[in-house]
Amino acid sequence: MLGLMQDWPLTVDKILDHAKNWHPNREVVTRSVEGPIERTTYGAIHARAKRVSNALKAWGVQPGDRVATLAWNTADHIETWYGIMGIGAVCHTLNPRLFPEQLVYIINHAGDRIIFVDLTFVPLLDAILPHCPSVERVVVMTDPDHMPQTKLPVVECYETVLEQSSEDIEWGGFDEQTACGLCYTSGTTGNPKGVLYSHRSNFIHTLLGLQSTVLGATPKEVILPVVPMFHANAWGIAFGGPAAGSKLVMPGARMDGPAIYELLETEGVTFSAAVPTVWQGLLNHLRENKLKLSTVTRVLIGGAAVPESMIRAFHDEFGVEVLQGWGMTETSPIGTLSNMTPELAALPFEEQLKWRIKQGTPPLGVELKLKNYAGQEMPHDGSTYGRLMIKGPTIARAYFRDEGGEILDNEGFFDTGDVSTIDDHGFMQITDRAKDVIKSGGEWISSIEIENLAVGHPKVALAAVIGAAHPKWDERPVLLIKLKDGEAEDKQEHLDFLQGKIAKWWMPDDVVFLADIPLGATGKIDKKLLREQMKDYRLPTAG
């Protein structure tokens, strides 16, 4: 027997419809790429998004066609998202931080027909588009006064296009399993792979994100998504903000400490989301200028493990709670959040830190398991390592064009590539990427745990740990450090800092100071580049 409820397809156009119908005057504030702060509303964004849809239809875009964006977090970018998705086309967010060769590969692999681009990235498209035969036209997201000189063959001005297009168009009317968004992995191993979200998966992910244990957005919230819209849907905020009727503050191209602080204070931001490197820049700015945060109560930090020193700094110095999140492009991306259970929240803050540095528990809609390499399930005792497996309606079941072949196990779980533990409170902690874990004497050493401690030293700007070959132990850890400006190198000082905080056999065999530590396209430390950079290095203990 089936239920007798209405068939109401879960398509994302309904999210912006809801924002227009019930929160039409809620502000969306943007630091524009051209410079000035611009203000609009969900009602205006809805109307302009429909004009985008009509322009696409006039250019012959059909359901399933890929339309790309190469843009910062702005109100215009939100308009293009919903304008593309509302007619059943696929919004493909391009990451400008990838190498040009990777962007060419991705555009060609996706078969993008049209690209909406911010002024910042027009020179990049000038260079790569001759190698992208599927692209028919480029829309520069600016007004006629700011249109740049360009070698691109077919170029449109965004504001002119909207002025010439009608708002009269029907959205939706297709199956909720229709493809909606396309986002490629960062390609740290092999070519980037495409994750193809459906309307249903994005809608469910929005509902998942609105749980109070996740983003918990409300109309009273003022949200600043520093995490780019080309990073797995800005962690769902580009959907969750309109769904909740929250005010959005979009940072545009500027994500430095002073620019972020200005928006936090002038717009009364209560909640913000970004990767650790962005927050470190803000913390430095706050400390150097003896500033405080007057309205922010929570920050979401993801993309890389959050150092204990950062959680302490926000709590002790600024009265802000850090919510750590974990996810992947393949998980839409929400996987776990480090919300304190009532039992843990009752503990003194110092004792809570043991759990706040973990990646946390999954919300309703996400299933987790630990398995060993033989596929056997591992216990949740907080100490047994296993490969982290994940399952749910917002998790990828295959890659676009079947790249990578079968990616699910016999129970339908996706192997995240992370090595993790899960404790008796249900808190998951990533101990390493499977490819980054250091195998020493038959045991595993977590590079992440050492890095998070090492970066807490007041002289350290960035820290990374990699394994180096050892004739007896197979691998031993090496601590790589980028010092803050003006600090002197002293290996023993940093080894002493780790004493008593990790097992003796985990202690790095050497400390190497680097002028810079490379970051990948998503703001994480790029271990692949680091290992290439250190390929000729030999351990002093290996003789």
XYZ file of C-alpha atoms in Angstrom:
543
model
C 0.000 0.000 0.000
C 1.282 3.455 -0.938
C 0.651 6.697 0.918
C -1.864 9.247 -0.287
C 0.260 12.380 -0.221
C 0.790 14.908 -2.992
C 3.559 14.406 -5.521
C 5.620 17.585 -5.051
C 8.946 17.153 -6.877
C 11.934 18.294 -4.823
C 13.429 20.758 -7.317
C 15.631 23.664 -6.220
C 13.636 26.332 -8.079
C 11.099 25.928 -5.249
C 13.757 27.157 -2.798
C 14.082 30.562 -4.461
C 10.299 30.650 -5.033
C 9.893 30.244 -1.274
C 12.378 33.037 -0.560
C 10.562 35.347 -3.008
C 7.106 34.498 -1.651
C 7.846 34.682 2.078
C 11.079 36.675 2.464
C 11.018 38.974 -0.595
C 12.605 41.965 1.134
C 15.386 40.100 2.966
C 18.698 41.612 1.938
C 21.538 40.023 0.017
C 24.605 42.252 0.343
C 27.608 41.912 -1.979
C 31.075 43.376 -2.088
C 31.021 43.667 -5.865
C 33.972 42.684 -8.016
C 33.977 46.274 -9.319
C 34.417 47.516 -5.725
C 31.281 49.075 -4.185
C 28.957 47.353 -1.718
C 25.699 46.475 -3.489
C 22.331 45.606 -1.949
C 19.489 43.570 -3.347
C 16.713 41.287 -2.074
C 15.475 37.753 -2.638
C 12.536 39.197 -4.557
C 14.853 41.023 -6.983
C 17.193 38.020 -7.287
C 14.213 35.820 -8.192
C 13.145 38.192 -10.983
C 16.654 38.516 -12.394
C 17.244 34.753 -12.214
C 14.174 34.283 -14.424
C 15.699 36.707 -16.927
C 18.827 34.520 -16.929
C 16.609 31.517 -17.711
C 14.976 33.272 -20.663
C 18.348 34.296 -22.066
C 19.577 30.709 -21.855
C 16.447 29.462 -23.609
C 16.961 32.055 -26.365
C 20.484 30.692 -26.861
C 19.106 27.184 -27.303
C 20.055 25.745 -23.920
C 18.163 22.510 -23.264
C 17.598 20.454 -20.102
C 20.790 18.573 -19.294
C 23.081 21.073 -21.046
C 26.010 22.197 -18.931
C 26.299 25.925 -18.254
C 29.395 26.919 -16.281
C 30.146 29.724 -13.844
C 33.610 31.085 -13.087
C 32.756 33.563 -10.385
C 33.102 34.743 -6.782
C 30.368 34.760 -4.143
C 28.008 37.510 -5.285
C 24.284 38.080 -5.726
C 24.829 37.861 -9.501
C 26.318 34.393 -9.056
C 23.234 33.293 -7.083
C 21.023 34.601 -9.906
C 22.878 32.576 -12.516
C 22.691 29.426 -10.362
C 18.930 29.485 -10.067
C 18.471 30.724 -13.625
C 20.436 27.739 -14.942
C 18.914 25.123 -12.637
C 15.336 26.394 -12.955
C 15.077 25.256 -16.587
C 16.676 21.839 -15.992
C 20.135 22.773 -17.230
C 23.181 21.815 -15.154
C 25.100 24.521 -13.279
C 28.797 23.650 -13.466
C 30.877 25.643 -10.973
C 34.465 26.066 -12.153
C 37.231 26.470 -9.579
C 39.578 29.274 -10.728
C 42.286 28.054 -8.347
C 42.927 24.952 -10.418
C 45.793 24.887 -12.891
C 44.813 26.129 -16.383
C 45.421 22.633 -17.783
C 42.971 21.192 -15.261
C 40.351 23.807 -16.133
C 40.678 22.969 -19.829
C 40.239 19.291 -19.012
C 37.176 19.968 -16.834
C 35.430 22.283 -19.324
C 35.965 19.800 -22.128
C 35.001 16.785 -20.018
C 31.793 18.533 -18.914
C 31.038 19.767 -22.432
C 30.147 23.259 -21.173
C 28.208 25.336 -23.730
C 28.167 28.721 -21.985
C 30.342 30.249 -19.267
C 29.295 33.090 -16.939
C 32.481 34.789 -15.758
C 33.476 37.535 -13.315
C 35.769 40.330 -14.521
C 38.648 38.894 -12.485
C 38.785 35.746 -14.571
C 38.372 37.106 -18.109
C 42.164 36.969 -18.746
C 42.148 33.336 -17.607
C 39.396 32.492 -20.107
C 41.225 34.429 -22.817
C 44.151 32.051 -22.348
C 42.335 28.716 -22.114
C 39.190 29.037 -24.233
C 40.924 28.344 -27.577
C 41.379 24.815 -26.190
C 37.685 24.418 -25.235
C 35.692 23.819 -28.447
C 32.327 23.128 -26.770
C 32.006 26.673 -25.355
C 29.741 28.747 -27.622
C 29.610 32.040 -25.724
C 30.842 33.806 -22.591
C 28.754 36.140 -20.426
C 30.843 38.678 -18.487
C 29.056 39.427 -15.209
C 29.245 43.221 -15.222
C 27.586 46.287 -16.740
C 28.421 48.015 -20.071
C 30.644 50.613 -18.358
C 32.979 47.900 -17.028
C 33.094 45.556 -20.028
C 36.744 44.580 -20.593
C 38.782 44.285 -23.746
C 38.901 40.597 -24.581
C 39.923 38.171 -27.322
C 36.946 35.911 -26.625
C 34.972 35.238 -29.827
C 31.338 35.495 -28.604
C 30.938 37.748 -25.560
C 27.817 39.089 -23.847
C 27.444 41.745 -21.144
C 25.455 40.320 -18.214
C 23.455 43.457 -17.402
C 22.617 44.024 -21.070
C 21.447 40.419 -21.406
C 19.171 40.777 -18.382
C 17.794 44.100 -19.587
C 16.815 42.505 -22.904
C 15.250 39.376 -21.345
C 11.818 38.773 -19.870
C 10.907 37.533 -16.376
C 8.029 35.523 -17.839
C 9.075 31.878 -17.658
C 7.945 28.759 -15.801
C 10.518 26.914 -13.722
C 10.522 23.248 -12.814
C 8.086 20.726 -14.271
C 10.732 17.993 -14.504
C 11.637 14.924 -12.462
C 13.378 15.617 -9.149
C 16.148 13.203 -10.175
C 17.070 15.590 -13.006
C 20.739 16.646 -12.923
C 21.126 20.012 -11.229
C 24.765 20.838 -10.473
C 28.191 19.602 -11.489
C 31.277 20.049 -9.334
C 34.680 18.464 -9.948
C 37.006 17.128 -7.292
C 40.300 18.966 -6.849
C 42.264 16.271 -8.692
C 44.956 15.608 -6.075
C 45.327 12.125 -7.580
C 44.789 11.818 -11.339
C 42.340 13.954 -13.300
C 39.501 15.743 -11.472
C 36.264 13.740 -11.386
C 32.784 15.199 -11.829
C 30.164 14.861 -9.098
C 26.703 15.308 -10.624
C 24.132 16.488 -8.072
C 20.410 16.021 -8.694
C 17.616 18.434 -7.778
C 16.459 15.876 -5.227
C 19.895 15.511 -3.622
C 20.409 19.285 -3.408
C 16.916 19.803 -1.957
C 17.404 17.071 0.649
C 20.861 18.472 1.432
C 19.192 21.852 2.061
C 16.748 20.284 4.521
C 19.649 18.401 6.106
C 21.563 21.665 6.495
C 18.602 23.407 8.138
C 18.724 21.003 11.084
C 19.691 22.903 14.226
C 22.667 20.573 14.656
C 24.016 21.600 11.231
C 23.681 25.209 9.963
C 20.370 25.767 11.729
C 19.660 28.930 9.732
C 16.623 31.103 10.535
C 15.277 34.438 9.221
C 17.077 36.118 12.151
C 20.481 34.827 10.993
C 22.925 36.971 9.001
C 25.241 34.606 7.133
C 28.583 35.382 5.505
C 29.630 32.447 3.282
C 33.339 33.029 2.751
C 33.627 29.470 1.433
C 33.300 29.908 -2.353
C 30.262 28.788 -4.293
C 32.669 26.707 -6.399
C 33.510 24.624 -3.278
C 30.678 22.075 -3.153
C 27.811 24.594 -3.302
C 29.349 26.908 -0.671
C 28.685 24.049 1.759
C 24.976 24.336 0.973
C 24.598 27.979 2.076
C 23.569 29.204 -1.398
C 20.485 27.000 -0.970
C 20.100 27.108 2.822
C 20.149 30.918 3.063
C 17.166 31.487 0.750
C 15.372 28.434 2.175
C 15.552 29.895 5.695
C 15.050 33.517 4.651
C 18.397 34.483 6.172
C 20.209 37.654 5.164
C 23.261 36.768 3.076
C 26.473 38.795 2.951
C 28.575 37.864 -0.090
C 32.307 38.718 0.088
C 33.082 38.858 -3.636
C 36.768 38.647 -4.523
C 38.189 39.933 -1.207
C 38.704 37.346 1.516
C 41.546 38.963 3.466
C 41.275 39.678 7.179
C 40.428 43.420 6.958
C 37.779 42.889 4.252
C 36.095 40.032 6.112
C 36.150 41.972 9.400
C 34.529 44.997 7.750
C 31.613 42.900 6.470
C 31.200 41.032 9.763
C 30.844 44.290 11.682
C 29.009 46.582 9.250
C 26.397 43.990 8.285
C 25.861 42.446 11.732
C 26.908 38.939 10.676
C 25.959 36.243 13.200
C 27.310 33.149 11.413
C 30.083 32.604 8.889
C 31.789 29.693 7.147
C 35.324 29.353 5.749
C 38.447 27.180 5.621
C 41.102 27.481 8.390
C 43.505 29.658 6.374
C 40.827 32.369 6.006
C 40.115 32.336 9.734
C 43.806 32.528 10.546
C 44.006 35.684 8.455
C 41.056 37.165 10.346
C 42.494 36.223 13.749
C 45.809 37.874 12.850
C 43.989 41.058 11.811
C 41.911 41.112 15.016
C 44.956 40.657 17.238
C 47.207 43.118 15.419
C 44.554 45.837 15.627
C 43.117 44.922 19.066
C 39.629 44.390 17.598
C 36.600 42.447 18.835
C 33.654 40.725 17.149
C 30.360 42.295 18.200
C 27.690 40.119 16.514
C 29.281 36.830 15.423
C 28.287 33.920 17.674
C 29.362 30.891 15.595
C 31.773 30.091 12.791
C 31.801 26.938 10.716
C 35.282 25.741 9.798
C 35.874 22.941 7.317
C 37.987 21.934 4.347
C 40.828 20.845 6.647
C 41.136 19.753 10.268
C 40.788 22.674 12.690
C 43.765 23.190 15.043
C 42.974 23.255 18.752
C 44.742 26.630 18.954
C 42.159 28.148 16.585
C 39.204 26.779 18.559
C 40.743 28.193 21.751
C 41.431 31.576 20.150
C 37.855 32.089 18.970
C 36.444 30.964 22.329
C 38.898 32.598 24.742
C 39.659 35.853 22.930
C 36.429 36.590 21.036
C 33.622 34.571 22.653
C 32.806 32.748 19.409
C 31.914 29.057 19.148
C 33.726 27.029 16.484
C 31.630 24.391 14.747
C 33.932 22.035 12.885
C 32.523 20.376 9.774
C 33.700 17.578 7.553
C 32.565 16.684 4.072
C 33.628 16.209 0.463
C 32.523 17.211 -3.004
C 31.073 13.688 -3.187
C 28.946 14.265 -0.058
C 27.302 17.523 -1.271
C 29.277 18.240 1.122
C 27.863 17.939 4.674
C 29.090 14.761 6.386
C 29.590 15.481 10.089
C 29.485 18.429 12.517
C 31.183 18.777 15.906
C 28.079 19.684 17.926
C 28.446 18.974 21.622
C 25.996 16.449 23.068
C 24.289 17.527 26.334
C 26.731 15.336 28.261
C 29.770 16.931 26.605
C 28.377 20.469 26.757
C 28.084 20.079 30.546
C 31.856 19.593 30.828
C 34.290 22.486 31.387
C 35.491 23.940 28.083
C 38.999 22.524 28.570
C 37.549 19.007 28.725
C 35.239 19.652 25.752
C 38.270 20.336 23.543
C 38.943 16.597 23.268
C 35.737 16.391 21.189
C 35.734 19.848 19.618
C 38.911 18.965 17.700
C 37.099 15.947 16.212
C 34.975 16.171 13.079
C 31.820 15.191 14.948
C 28.624 13.257 14.335
C 26.490 12.836 11.201
C 23.096 14.558 10.904
C 19.925 12.722 9.949
C 20.380 11.614 6.333
C 24.002 10.479 6.592
C 25.220 7.000 7.573
C 28.837 6.278 8.580
C 30.857 3.083 9.038
C 34.479 2.163 9.601
C 35.860 -0.767 7.622
C 39.279 -2.341 7.313
C 40.918 -3.122 3.984
C 39.189 -6.527 3.911
C 35.786 -4.848 4.180
C 35.144 -5.908 7.773
C 33.318 -3.438 10.014
C 35.462 -1.910 12.772
C 34.347 -0.982 16.313
C 33.447 2.537 17.431
C 35.789 2.617 20.420
C 37.669 5.837 19.673
C 40.984 4.068 19.100
C 40.501 1.530 16.290
C 41.328 2.990 12.886
C 39.303 2.192 9.799
C 38.520 3.477 6.338
C 35.630 5.936 6.639
C 32.608 4.809 4.609
C 29.529 6.970 3.980
C 26.035 6.472 2.583
C 22.914 8.568 2.059
C 20.665 10.433 -0.433
C 23.212 13.270 -0.757
C 26.216 10.996 -1.424
C 27.554 10.270 -4.932
C 26.928 6.800 -6.368
C 29.101 7.313 -9.471
C 31.207 9.974 -11.171
C 30.162 11.875 -14.297
C 30.734 9.855 -17.484
C 31.502 6.870 -15.210
C 35.060 8.033 -14.523
C 36.573 5.836 -11.830
C 34.159 2.949 -12.455
C 32.266 1.419 -9.522
C 32.752 3.580 -6.414
C 30.368 1.900 -3.940
C 30.979 -1.257 -1.917
C 28.599 -4.232 -1.670
C 26.499 -2.380 0.943
C 26.262 0.811 -1.108
C 28.807 2.760 0.963
C 31.264 5.214 -0.600
C 34.914 4.978 0.500
C 35.932 8.522 1.432
C 39.660 7.770 1.329
C 39.965 8.964 4.932
C 41.318 6.913 7.809
C 39.261 7.625 10.933
C 38.096 6.591 14.387
C 34.594 6.870 15.876
C 34.217 7.038 19.665
C 31.426 5.937 22.005
C 29.820 9.413 21.791
C 29.555 8.925 18.019
C 32.252 11.502 17.275
C 34.254 10.760 14.145
C 37.869 11.914 13.933
C 39.896 11.799 10.736
C 43.409 10.659 11.525
C 44.656 10.983 7.949
C 43.942 10.591 4.295
C 44.659 6.957 3.401
C 47.390 8.161 1.045
C 48.931 10.485 3.675
C 49.030 8.238 6.746
C 52.613 7.498 7.835
C 53.331 3.785 8.158
C 56.129 3.272 10.677
C 57.155 -0.148 11.955
C 53.815 -1.665 11.016
C 51.873 1.053 12.904
C 50.137 4.204 11.670
C 51.076 7.761 12.610
C 48.535 10.535 12.016
C 50.096 13.431 10.135
C 46.983 15.549 10.829
C 47.253 15.231 14.604
C 50.913 16.321 14.619
C 50.166 19.213 12.225
C 47.328 20.504 14.393
C 49.610 20.591 17.425
C 52.617 22.053 15.591
C 50.636 24.956 14.128
C 49.686 25.954 17.666
C 53.251 27.194 18.267
C 53.122 31.008 18.270
C 55.911 31.312 15.672
C 54.323 28.938 13.124
C 52.247 30.167 10.161
C 51.702 26.751 8.529
C 52.774 23.215 9.401
C 52.684 19.965 7.450
C 53.873 16.449 8.169
C 54.914 13.922 5.529
C 56.518 10.506 5.655
C 60.134 10.013 4.582
C 61.693 6.661 3.726
C 63.555 4.874 6.504
C 65.509 1.587 6.057
C 64.296 0.079 9.347
C 60.889 1.644 10.027
C 59.636 1.976 6.423
C 58.600 5.626 7.009
C 59.234 8.261 9.651
C 57.496 11.641 10.068
C 59.135 14.907 9.007
C 57.701 18.195 10.267
C 57.675 20.969 7.643
C 57.201 24.496 8.950
C 56.544 27.891 7.405
C 57.402 30.461 10.064
C 55.634 33.763 10.580
C 57.514 36.780 9.234
C 60.613 37.701 11.225
C 60.837 34.476 13.257
C 64.123 32.549 13.560
C 64.597 28.865 12.757
C 65.146 26.556 15.743
C 64.388 22.867 15.174
C 64.637 21.824 18.802
C 62.187 24.494 19.917
C 59.461 22.932 17.780
C 60.280 19.375 18.802
C 60.197 20.445 22.459
C 56.773 22.003 21.835
C 55.448 18.545 20.854
C 56.963 16.744 23.833
C 54.300 15.155 26.029
C 51.543 15.916 23.535
C 52.099 12.875 21.298
C 53.545 9.386 21.750
C 57.337 9.313 21.739
C 57.459 7.083 18.681
C 55.316 9.656 16.823
C 57.946 12.387 17.322
C 59.208 13.719 13.961
C 62.719 12.613 13.046
C 63.457 16.050 11.616
C 62.130 19.588 11.257
C 62.523 21.345 7.893
C 61.790 25.055 7.465
C 60.266 26.114 4.137
C 59.734 29.548 2.642
C 56.211 28.464 1.722
C 53.870 25.493 2.049
C 51.682 25.046 -1.035
C 47.893 25.073 -0.715
C 45.622 23.252 -3.127
C 42.560 24.556 -4.954
C 40.319 24.128 -1.897
C 42.660 25.783 0.595
C 44.105 22.552 1.999
C 47.822 21.862 2.224
C 48.826 20.158 -1.023
C 50.714 17.060 0.145
C 51.198 15.897 -3.428
C 53.186 19.034 -4.295
C 55.019 18.907 -0.976
C 56.159 15.328 -1.561
C 57.347 16.290 -5.033
C 59.184 19.287 -3.548
C 60.831 17.028 -0.934
C 61.563 14.052 -3.213
C 65.356 14.388 -2.816
C 65.190 14.810 0.952
C 66.897 12.156 3.101
C 66.270 11.628 6.811
C 69.270 12.341 9.074
C 68.246 9.207 11.035
C 68.265 6.950 7.966
C 72.030 6.507 7.737
